[in-house]
C-alpha positions as YAML, in Angstrom:
chain: A
units: angstrom
residues:
- id: 1
  name: GLU
  ca: [0.00, -0.01, 0.00]
- id: 2
  name: GLU
  ca: [2.87, 2.40, 0.67]
- id: 3
  name: ARG
  ca: [4.30, 1.93, -2.85]
- id: 4
  name: PRO
  ca: [1.33, 1.01, -5.01]
- id: 5
  name: TYR
  ca: [2.33, 2.03, -8.58]
- id: 6
  name: LEU
  ca: [4.24, 0.19, -11.28]
- id: 7
  name: THR
  ca: [5.32, 0.76, -14.87]
- id: 8
  name: GLY
  ca: [7.77, -0.77, -17.31]
- id: 9
  name: ALA
  ca: [9.05, -1.50, -20.81]
- id: 10
  name: ILE
  ca: [11.04, -3.95, -22.90]
- id: 11
  name: VAL
  ca: [14.08, -2.78, -24.86]
- id: 12
  name: ARG
  ca: [15.64, -5.18, -27.33]
- id: 13
  name: GLY
  ca: [18.70, -5.22, -29.61]
- id: 14
  name: LEU
  ca: [21.14, -3.14, -27.54]
- id: 15
  name: ASP
  ca: [24.90, -3.35, -27.93]
- id: 16
  name: LEU
  ca: [26.16, -2.33, -24.49]
- id: 17
  name: ASP
  ca: [29.81, -1.60, -23.96]
- id: 18
  name: GLU
  ca: [31.48, -0.33, -20.79]
- id: 19
  name: THR
  ca: [30.85, 3.31, -21.65]
- id: 20
  name: SER
  ca: [27.17, 2.90, -22.52]
- id: 21
  name: LEU
  ca: [26.60, 0.74, -19.45]
- id: 22
  name: ASP
  ca: [28.16, 3.40, -17.22]
- id: 23
  name: SER
  ca: [26.02, 6.03, -18.95]
- id: 24
  name: LEU
  ca: [22.85, 4.03, -18.25]
- id: 25
  name: ILE
  ca: [23.78, 3.71, -14.59]
- id: 26
  name: GLN
  ca: [24.45, 7.46, -14.37]
- id: 27
  name: LEU
  ca: [21.09, 8.19, -15.97]
- id: 28
  name: GLN
  ca: [19.36, 5.95, -13.43]
- id: 29
  name: GLU
  ca: [21.04, 7.67, -10.52]
- id: 30
  name: LYS
  ca: [20.29, 11.16, -11.89]
- id: 31
  name: LEU
  ca: [16.63, 10.27, -12.22]
- id: 32
  name: HIS
  ca: [16.64, 8.71, -8.76]
- id: 33
  name: ALA
  ca: [18.09, 11.85, -7.22]
- id: 34
  name: THR
  ca: [15.71, 14.28, -9.02]
- id: 35
  name: MET
  ca: [12.30, 13.01, -10.14]
- id: 36
  name: GLY
  ca: [12.53, 9.92, -7.93]
- id: 37
  name: ARG
  ca: [13.30, 11.94, -4.78]
- id: 38
  name: GLN
  ca: [16.19, 9.62, -3.79]
- id: 39
  name: ARG
  ca: [14.09, 6.59, -4.83]
- id: 40
  name: ALA
  ca: [11.30, 7.45, -2.38]
- id: 41
  name: LYS
  ca: [8.87, 8.66, -5.10]
- id: 42
  name: GLY
  ca: [10.18, 6.45, -7.91]
- id: 43
  name: ALA
  ca: [12.85, 3.77, -8.33]
- id: 44
  name: ILE
  ca: [14.24, 2.17, -11.44]
- id: 45
  name: GLY
  ca: [15.14, -1.47, -11.96]
- id: 46
  name: VAL
  ca: [16.90, -2.61, -15.18]
- id: 47
  name: HIS
  ca: [17.20, -6.37, -15.76]
- id: 48
  name: ASP
  ca: [18.56, -8.84, -18.31]
- id: 49
  name: LEU
  ca: [15.33, -9.97, -19.98]
- id: 50
  name: THR
  ca: [16.74, -13.37, -21.00]
- id: 51
  name: MET
  ca: [17.21, -14.30, -17.36]
- id: 52
  name: LEU
  ca: [13.50, -13.80, -16.51]
- id: 53
  name: LYS
  ca: [11.27, -16.84, -16.58]
- id: 54
  name: GLY
  ca: [7.53, -16.49, -16.91]
- id: 55
  name: ALA
  ca: [4.41, -17.98, -18.34]
- id: 56
  name: ALA
  ca: [4.95, -17.73, -22.08]
- id: 57
  name: ALA
  ca: [2.16, -16.98, -24.55]
- id: 58
  name: GLY
  ca: [1.84, -16.40, -28.28]
- id: 59
  name: ASP
  ca: [5.25, -16.73, -29.93]
- id: 60
  name: GLY
  ca: [6.88, -17.47, -26.57]
- id: 61
  name: ARG
  ca: [8.36, -13.96, -26.25]
- id: 62
  name: GLU
  ca: [5.78, -12.78, -23.70]
- id: 63
  name: LYS
  ca: [6.51, -13.22, -20.03]
- id: 64
  name: SER
  ca: [4.50, -12.55, -16.90]
- id: 65
  name: ILE
  ca: [5.92, -11.24, -13.65]
- id: 66
  name: GLU
  ca: [4.25, -10.16, -10.41]
- id: 67
  name: TYR
  ca: [4.71, -7.09, -8.23]
- id: 68
  name: THR
  ca: [3.58, -7.87, -4.70]
- id: 69
  name: SER
  ca: [4.86, -7.85, -1.13]
- id: 70
  name: MET
  ca: [7.08, -10.22, 0.83]
- id: 71
  name: ASP
  ca: [7.96, -11.17, 4.37]
- id: 72
  name: PRO
  ca: [11.28, -9.34, 5.10]
- id: 73
  name: ASP
  ca: [12.63, -12.32, 7.05]
- id: 74
  name: GLU
  ca: [11.45, -15.30, 4.99]
- id: 75
  name: ALA
  ca: [12.09, -14.25, 1.36]
- id: 76
  name: ARG
  ca: [15.57, -14.86, -0.04]
- id: 77
  name: LEU
  ca: [17.61, -13.01, -2.67]
- id: 78
  name: VAL
  ca: [21.21, -12.86, -3.88]
- id: 79
  name: PRO
  ca: [21.63, -9.07, -4.32]
- id: 80
  name: LEU
  ca: [23.90, -7.27, -6.76]
- id: 81
  name: GLU
  ca: [27.59, -7.13, -5.77]
- id: 82
  name: SER
  ca: [27.19, -10.17, -3.55]
- id: 83
  name: ASP
  ca: [27.38, -13.99, -3.77]
- id: 84
  name: GLU
  ca: [25.47, -14.54, -0.54]
- id: 85
  name: GLU
  ca: [21.75, -15.29, -0.40]
- id: 86
  name: LEU
  ca: [20.16, -12.98, 2.14]
- id: 87
  name: SER
  ca: [16.73, -12.10, 3.43]
- id: 88
  name: PRO
  ca: [15.50, -8.59, 2.56]
- id: 89
  name: ARG
  ca: [15.97, -7.48, 6.16]
- id: 90
  name: GLU
  ca: [19.54, -8.81, 6.13]
- id: 91
  name: ILE
  ca: [20.15, -6.89, 2.91]
- id: 92
  name: THR
  ca: [19.11, -3.64, 4.58]
- id: 93
  name: GLU
  ca: [21.37, -4.41, 7.53]
- id: 94
  name: ARG
  ca: [24.49, -5.95, 5.97]
- id: 95
  name: HIS
  ca: [24.67, -4.99, 2.29]
- id: 96
  name: HIS
  ca: [26.36, -1.63, 1.61]
- id: 97
  name: MET
  ca: [23.74, -0.57, -0.95]
- id: 98
  name: GLY
  ca: [20.88, -2.05, 1.06]
- id: 99
  name: SER
  ca: [21.80, -0.11, 4.17]
- id: 100
  name: GLU
  ca: [21.95, 3.14, 2.13]
- id: 101
  name: TYR
  ca: [18.24, 2.82, 1.26]
- id: 102
  name: ALA
  ca: [17.04, 0.90, 4.26]
- id: 103
  name: ASP
  ca: [15.09, 3.89, 5.59]
- id: 104
  name: LEU
  ca: [12.71, 3.67, 2.61]
- id: 105
  name: VAL
  ca: [11.30, 0.34, 3.91]
- id: 106
  name: ALA
  ca: [12.14, 0.56, 7.60]
- id: 107
  name: ASP
  ca: [8.57, 1.23, 8.68]
- id: 108
  name: LEU
  ca: [6.96, -1.42, 6.46]
- id: 109
  name: ASP
  ca: [5.60, -4.69, 7.82]
- id: 110
  name: ARG
  ca: [6.04, -6.26, 4.36]
- id: 111
  name: TYR
  ca: [8.58, -5.19, 1.73]
- id: 112
  name: PRO
  ca: [7.94, -4.57, -1.98]
- id: 113
  name: ALA
  ca: [8.96, -7.48, -4.22]
- id: 114
  name: ILE
  ca: [8.95, -8.51, -7.86]
- id: 115
  name: TYR
  ca: [8.82, -12.21, -8.76]
- id: 116
  name: ASP
  ca: [9.03, -14.30, -11.90]
- id: 117
  name: ASP
  ca: [8.48, -18.05, -12.15]
- id: 118
  name: VAL
  ca: [11.89, -18.77, -10.66]
- id: 119
  name: GLY
  ca: [11.40, -16.52, -7.66]
- id: 120
  name: LEU
  ca: [12.30, -13.14, -6.24]
- id: 121
  name: PHE
  ca: [14.54, -11.09, -8.55]
- id: 122
  name: SER
  ca: [13.99, -7.49, -7.46]
- id: 123
  name: PHE
  ca: [13.63, -5.77, -4.11]
- id: 124
  name: PRO
  ca: [12.48, -2.24, -4.96]
- id: 125
  name: PRO
  ca: [13.36, 0.46, -4.13]
- id: 126
  name: VAL
  ca: [16.51, -0.98, -2.54]
- id: 127
  name: ILE
  ca: [18.34, -3.35, -4.86]
- id: 128
  name: ASN
  ca: [18.04, -5.80, -7.78]
- id: 129
  name: GLY
  ca: [18.94, -9.45, -7.67]
- id: 130
  name: LYS
  ca: [22.19, -10.73, -9.15]
- id: 131
  name: ARG
  ca: [20.39, -13.27, -11.39]
- id: 132
  name: THR
  ca: [19.12, -10.55, -13.73]
- id: 133
  name: GLU
  ca: [22.21, -8.30, -13.60]
- id: 134
  name: VAL
  ca: [22.84, -6.29, -16.75]
- id: 135
  name: THR
  ca: [26.36, -6.75, -18.21]
- id: 136
  name: GLN
  ca: [28.18, -5.72, -21.36]
- id: 137
  name: GLY
  ca: [26.86, -8.84, -23.09]
- id: 138
  name: THR
  ca: [23.20, -8.02, -22.37]
- id: 139
  name: ARG
  ca: [21.17, -7.19, -25.48]
- id: 140
  name: ASP
  ca: [17.57, -7.33, -24.22]
- id: 141
  name: LEU
  ca: [16.36, -5.41, -21.14]
- id: 142
  name: PHE
  ca: [13.33, -5.38, -18.90]
- id: 143
  name: VAL
  ca: [12.85, -1.99, -17.29]
- id: 144
  name: GLU
  ca: [10.57, -1.75, -14.26]
- id: 145
  name: MET
  ca: [9.78, 1.19, -12.02]
- id: 146
  name: THR
  ca: [7.82, 1.32, -8.80]
- id: 147
  name: GLY
  ca: [6.77, 4.33, -6.79]
- id: 148
  name: THR
  ca: [4.21, 6.41, -5.01]
- id: 149
  name: ASP
  ca: [2.99, 8.33, -8.04]
- id: 150
  name: GLN
  ca: [2.04, 6.91, -11.46]
- id: 151
  name: TRP
  ca: [2.80, 10.09, -13.41]
- id: 152
  name: THR
  ca: [6.32, 10.31, -12.02]
- id: 153
  name: ILE
  ca: [7.38, 6.75, -12.74]
- id: 154
  name: ASP
  ca: [5.75, 6.78, -16.17]
- id: 155
  name: HIS
  ca: [7.82, 9.82, -17.17]
- id: 156
  name: MET
  ca: [10.97, 8.44, -15.64]
- id: 157
  name: CYS
  ca: [10.38, 5.33, -17.75]
- id: 158
  name: THR
  ca: [9.83, 7.41, -20.86]
- id: 159
  name: ILE
  ca: [13.18, 9.18, -20.38]
- id: 160
  name: VAL
  ca: [15.02, 5.87, -19.96]
- id: 161
  name: CYS
  ca: [13.30, 4.43, -23.05]
- id: 162
  name: TYR
  ca: [14.21, 7.44, -25.21]
- id: 163
  name: ALA
  ca: [17.83, 7.23, -24.03]
- id: 164
  name: LEU
  ca: [18.03, 3.51, -24.85]
- id: 165
  name: SER
  ca: [16.31, 4.02, -28.18]
- id: 166
  name: ALA
  ca: [18.95, 6.60, -29.06]
- id: 167
  name: ARG
  ca: [21.56, 3.89, -28.41]
- id: 168
  name: GLY
  ca: [19.92, 1.59, -30.98]
- id: 169
  name: GLY
  ca: [17.39, -0.30, -28.84]
- id: 170
  name: THR
  ca: [13.89, -1.19, -29.94]
- id: 171
  name: VAL
  ca: [11.26, -0.30, -27.33]
- id: 172
  name: GLU
  ca: [8.37, -2.73, -26.83]
- id: 173
  name: ARG
  ca: [5.26, -2.37, -24.72]
- id: 174
  name: VAL
  ca: [4.11, -4.16, -21.59]
- id: 175
  name: ASP
  ca: [0.69, -4.51, -19.96]
- id: 176
  name: VAL
  ca: [0.57, -3.33, -16.36]
- id: 177
  name: SER
  ca: [-2.48, -5.06, -14.87]
- id: 178
  name: TYR
  ca: [-3.61, -3.93, -11.43]
- id: 179
  name: ALA
  ca: [-5.67, -6.31, -9.33]
- id: 180
  name: ASP
  ca: [-9.19, -5.28, -8.42]
- id: 181
  name: ASP
  ca: [-8.21, -4.94, -4.77]
- id: 182
  name: ALA
  ca: [-4.86, -3.23, -5.46]
- id: 183
  name: PRO
  ca: [-4.19, 0.05, -3.63]
- id: 184
  name: GLY
  ca: [-4.07, 3.22, -5.69]
- id: 185
  name: GLU
  ca: [-6.38, 4.82, -8.22]
- id: 186
  name: ASP
  ca: [-5.59, 2.31, -11.03]
- id: 187
  name: ALA
  ca: [-7.03, -0.70, -9.19]
- id: 188
  name: GLY
  ca: [-8.78, -3.03, -11.63]
- id: 189
  name: HIS
  ca: [-7.27, -1.34, -14.68]
- id: 190
  name: THR
  ca: [-4.73, -2.48, -17.25]
- id: 191
  name: LEU
  ca: [-2.31, 0.19, -18.49]
- id: 192
  name: ASP
  ca: [-0.47, 0.10, -21.82]
- id: 193
  name: ARG
  ca: [3.10, 1.14, -21.08]
- id: 194
  name: PRO
  ca: [5.43, 2.89, -21.74]
- id: 195
  name: ASP
  ca: [3.30, 6.04, -22.11]
- id: 196
  name: PHE
  ca: [4.54, 8.10, -25.08]
- id: 197
  name: GLU
  ca: [1.54, 10.44, -25.18]
- id: 198
  name: THR
  ca: [2.50, 13.98, -26.21]
- id: 199
  name: ARG
  ca: [1.12, 17.28, -24.90]
- id: 200
  name: THR
  ca: [0.35, 20.50, -26.74]
- id: 201
  name: LYS
  ca: [1.08, 24.05, -25.64]
- id: 202
  name: THR
  ca: [-0.34, 27.17, -27.27]
- id: 203
  name: VAL
  ca: [2.28, 29.91, -27.67]
- id: 204
  name: ARG
  ca: [1.45, 33.46, -28.71]
- id: 205
  name: HIS
  ca: [3.69, 35.19, -31.23]
- id: 206
  name: HIS
  ca: [3.68, 38.53, -29.44]
- id: 207
  name: ARG
  ca: [4.86, 36.79, -26.23]
- id: 208
  name: VAL
  ca: [7.76, 35.24, -28.07]
- id: 209
  name: GLU
  ca: [8.84, 38.65, -29.35]
- id: 210
  name: SER
  ca: [8.29, 40.47, -26.06]
- id: 211
  name: ILE
  ca: [10.13, 37.87, -23.91]
- id: 212
  name: ILE
  ca: [13.10, 37.30, -26.24]
- id: 213
  name: GLY
  ca: [13.22, 40.90, -27.49]
- id: 214
  name: VAL
  ca: [13.48, 40.06, -31.19]
- id: 215
  name: ASP
  ca: [11.09, 40.73, -34.07]
- id: 216
  name: PHE
  ca: [10.48, 37.27, -35.54]
- id: 217
  name: GLU
  ca: [8.88, 36.12, -38.73]
- id: 218
  name: PRO
  ca: [6.49, 33.24, -37.89]
- id: 219
  name: GLU
  ca: [8.55, 30.84, -40.01]
- id: 220
  name: ALA
  ca: [11.62, 31.65, -37.89]
- id: 221
  name: VAL
  ca: [9.75, 30.80, -34.67]
- id: 222
  name: VAL
  ca: [8.66, 27.45, -36.11]
- id: 223
  name: ASP
  ca: [12.24, 26.75, -37.25]
- id: 224
  name: CYS
  ca: [13.68, 27.55, -33.80]
- id: 225
  name: ALA
  ca: [11.10, 25.37, -32.09]
- id: 226
  name: GLU
  ca: [11.86, 22.45, -34.39]
- id: 227
  name: ARG
  ca: [15.60, 22.87, -33.84]
- id: 228
  name: ALA
  ca: [14.83, 22.64, -30.11]
- id: 229
  name: GLY
  ca: [13.14, 19.28, -30.71]
- id: 230
  name: LEU
  ca: [9.56, 20.60, -30.64]
- id: 231
  name: ASP
  ca: [6.98, 20.22, -33.41]
- id: 232
  name: ALA
  ca: [5.31, 23.61, -33.98]
- id: 233
  name: THR
  ca: [2.41, 24.53, -36.26]
- id: 234
  name: GLN
  ca: [1.49, 28.13, -37.01]
- id: 235
  name: THR
  ca: [-2.15, 28.97, -36.35]
- id: 236
  name: GLU
  ca: [-4.30, 32.09, -36.03]
- id: 237
  name: GLY
  ca: [-6.42, 32.98, -33.06]
- id: 238
  name: ASP
  ca: [-9.99, 34.27, -33.16]
- id: 239
  name: ASP
  ca: [-8.68, 37.84, -32.89]
- id: 240
  name: GLY
  ca: [-6.29, 37.34, -35.80]
- id: 241
  name: GLU
  ca: [-3.27, 36.96, -33.53]
- id: 242
  name: VAL
  ca: [-0.56, 34.58, -34.72]
- id: 243
  name: THR
  ca: [-0.14, 31.63, -32.39]
- id: 244
  name: TYR
  ca: [1.65, 28.29, -32.47]
- id: 245
  name: GLU
  ca: [0.47, 24.84, -31.45]
- id: 246
  name: VAL
  ca: [3.64, 23.21, -30.08]
- id: 247
  name: GLU
  ca: [3.76, 19.47, -29.49]
- id: 248
  name: ILE
  ca: [5.83, 18.57, -26.43]
- id: 249
  name: PRO
  ca: [7.72, 15.23, -26.51]
- id: 250
  name: PRO
  ca: [6.86, 12.90, -23.59]
- id: 251
  name: TYR
  ca: [10.40, 13.03, -22.21]
- id: 252
  name: ARG
  ca: [10.24, 16.85, -21.77]
- id: 253
  name: VAL
  ca: [8.82, 16.84, -18.25]
- id: 254
  name: ASP
  ca: [10.36, 20.28, -17.66]
- id: 255
  name: VAL
  ca: [7.96, 22.05, -20.05]
- id: 256
  name: LEU
  ca: [5.10, 23.28, -17.89]
- id: 257
  name: HIS
  ca: [4.20, 26.69, -19.35]
- id: 258
  name: GLU
  ca: [4.21, 28.79, -22.48]
- id: 259
  name: LEU
  ca: [7.37, 30.49, -21.18]
- id: 260
  name: ASP
  ca: [9.24, 27.15, -21.16]
- id: 261
  name: VAL
  ca: [8.62, 26.84, -24.88]
- id: 262
  name: ILE
  ca: [9.69, 30.46, -25.48]
- id: 263
  name: ASP
  ca: [12.89, 29.69, -23.53]
- id: 264
  name: ASP
  ca: [13.62, 26.85, -25.97]
- id: 265
  name: VAL
  ca: [12.98, 29.13, -28.90]
- id: 266
  name: GLY
  ca: [15.45, 31.62, -27.44]
- id: 267
  name: ARG
  ca: [18.08, 28.94, -26.94]
- id: 268
  name: ALA
  ca: [17.67, 27.72, -30.53]
- id: 269
  name: TYR
  ca: [17.92, 31.34, -31.80]
- id: 270
  name: GLY
  ca: [21.05, 31.80, -29.72]
- id: 271
  name: PHE
  ca: [21.25, 33.87, -26.54]
- id: 272
  name: ASN
  ca: [24.64, 35.12, -27.63]
- id: 273
  name: ASP
  ca: [22.97, 36.68, -30.69]
- id: 274
  name: LEU
  ca: [20.62, 38.79, -28.59]
- id: 275
  name: GLU
  ca: [21.47, 42.48, -28.24]
- id: 276
  name: PRO
  ca: [21.20, 43.66, -24.61]
- id: 277
  name: ARG
  ca: [19.27, 46.86, -23.96]
- id: 278
  name: TYR
  ca: [18.08, 48.70, -20.91]
- id: 279
  name: PRO
  ca: [14.39, 48.14, -20.02]
- id: 280
  name: ASP
  ca: [12.13, 50.94, -21.19]
- id: 281
  name: VAL
  ca: [11.07, 51.84, -17.65]
- id: 282
  name: SER
  ca: [11.03, 55.41, -16.36]
- id: 283
  name: THR
  ca: [10.85, 54.69, -12.62]
- id: 284
  name: VAL
  ca: [13.53, 54.54, -9.96]
- id: 285
  name: GLY
  ca: [13.55, 51.61, -7.55]
- id: 286
  name: GLY
  ca: [12.87, 52.24, -3.92]
- id: 287
  name: ARG
  ca: [11.90, 50.49, -0.76]
- id: 288
  name: HIS
  ca: [8.20, 49.90, -0.21]
- id: 289
  name: GLU
  ca: [6.68, 51.38, 2.93]
- id: 290
  name: ARG
  ca: [5.48, 47.94, 4.06]
- id: 291
  name: SER
  ca: [9.04, 46.66, 3.81]
- id: 292
  name: ARG
  ca: [10.28, 49.56, 5.92]
- id: 293
  name: LEU
  ca: [7.69, 48.76, 8.59]
- id: 294
  name: GLU
  ca: [8.59, 45.03, 8.60]
- id: 295
  name: ASP
  ca: [12.28, 45.86, 8.94]
- id: 296
  name: ALA
  ca: [11.63, 48.26, 11.86]
- id: 297
  name: ALA
  ca: [9.46, 45.67, 13.58]
- id: 298
  name: ARG
  ca: [12.13, 42.99, 13.04]
- id: 299
  name: ASP
  ca: [14.85, 45.14, 14.52]
- id: 300
  name: ALA
  ca: [12.68, 46.01, 17.55]
- id: 301
  name: LEU
  ca: [11.81, 42.37, 18.22]
- id: 302
  name: VAL
  ca: [15.41, 41.22, 17.94]
- id: 303
  name: GLY
  ca: [16.35, 43.99, 20.36]
- id: 304
  name: LEU
  ca: [13.81, 42.67, 22.81]
- id: 305
  name: GLY
  ca: [15.48, 39.25, 22.75]
- id: 306
  name: PHE
  ca: [13.45, 37.38, 20.12]
- id: 307
  name: GLU
  ca: [15.16, 35.05, 17.64]
- id: 308
  name: ASP
  ca: [14.85, 36.01, 13.95]
- id: 309
  name: LEU
  ca: [13.85, 32.88, 12.04]
- id: 310
  name: LEU
  ca: [13.05, 32.58, 8.33]
- id: 311
  name: ASN
  ca: [11.08, 29.33, 7.84]
- id: 312
  name: PHE
  ca: [10.22, 27.55, 4.62]
...
């Protein structure tokens, strides 16, 4: 219940060398530290697909695994960077990586677990099992992510998939089927993952010019957007104003507002090509009367022995 969401993907046909394997690990850790909130909100597991055993169907390439919970003292797993079979609780106490993330499961009666037909192969969000370890000879990957928010792990998965696709991998879909009594809002539903759905932002031409400070032809704005990796289509509003419908790739989780798109247009145009100028403002800055009052009150209170504290 404390970690109810799951997503994943299959990536085939990779040619991993030492450099690309290190790069994948670095990408995982960067996502863990940022979007994943040190694995608390989302954690990534990458496995050698050929080492997973499951109920085959169709052409035999489909496999079924189960995300569930386990008894921390009875389940057994050989973790990465170890040759010793340990219980999950022993992993959090004795394994150097397990102890680093032990606090994420410390208050749980049962720990998160992912099983195939052979047995336990992943202990999210702490560590993967050695059986499915990815090495330089691995060509086919199973990527799984668990967390406390479906949107977060879906977009983390999308970023990993795009990165692996850029390295020559072929991304394939998985079905994420939630049980009817599963915790979380997706109970009873089956999700088609990874989620590559795009979003659209409407950008106004006059805002592009006013923010960047350049008089643009509409074709130039479209060209800059496309050079920034965004698909843009020129449109016209009801009032005759030129606007752009900009399609945002699913891996661009940083684009939240019209200004984020304008920032990309400015980068593609080249910030070094912008000519600085003073703002056309005829006022002189000064301290607001309310600020003066707050400062006077602060000084008086500190003089009376109070502690000055700025909270969050």
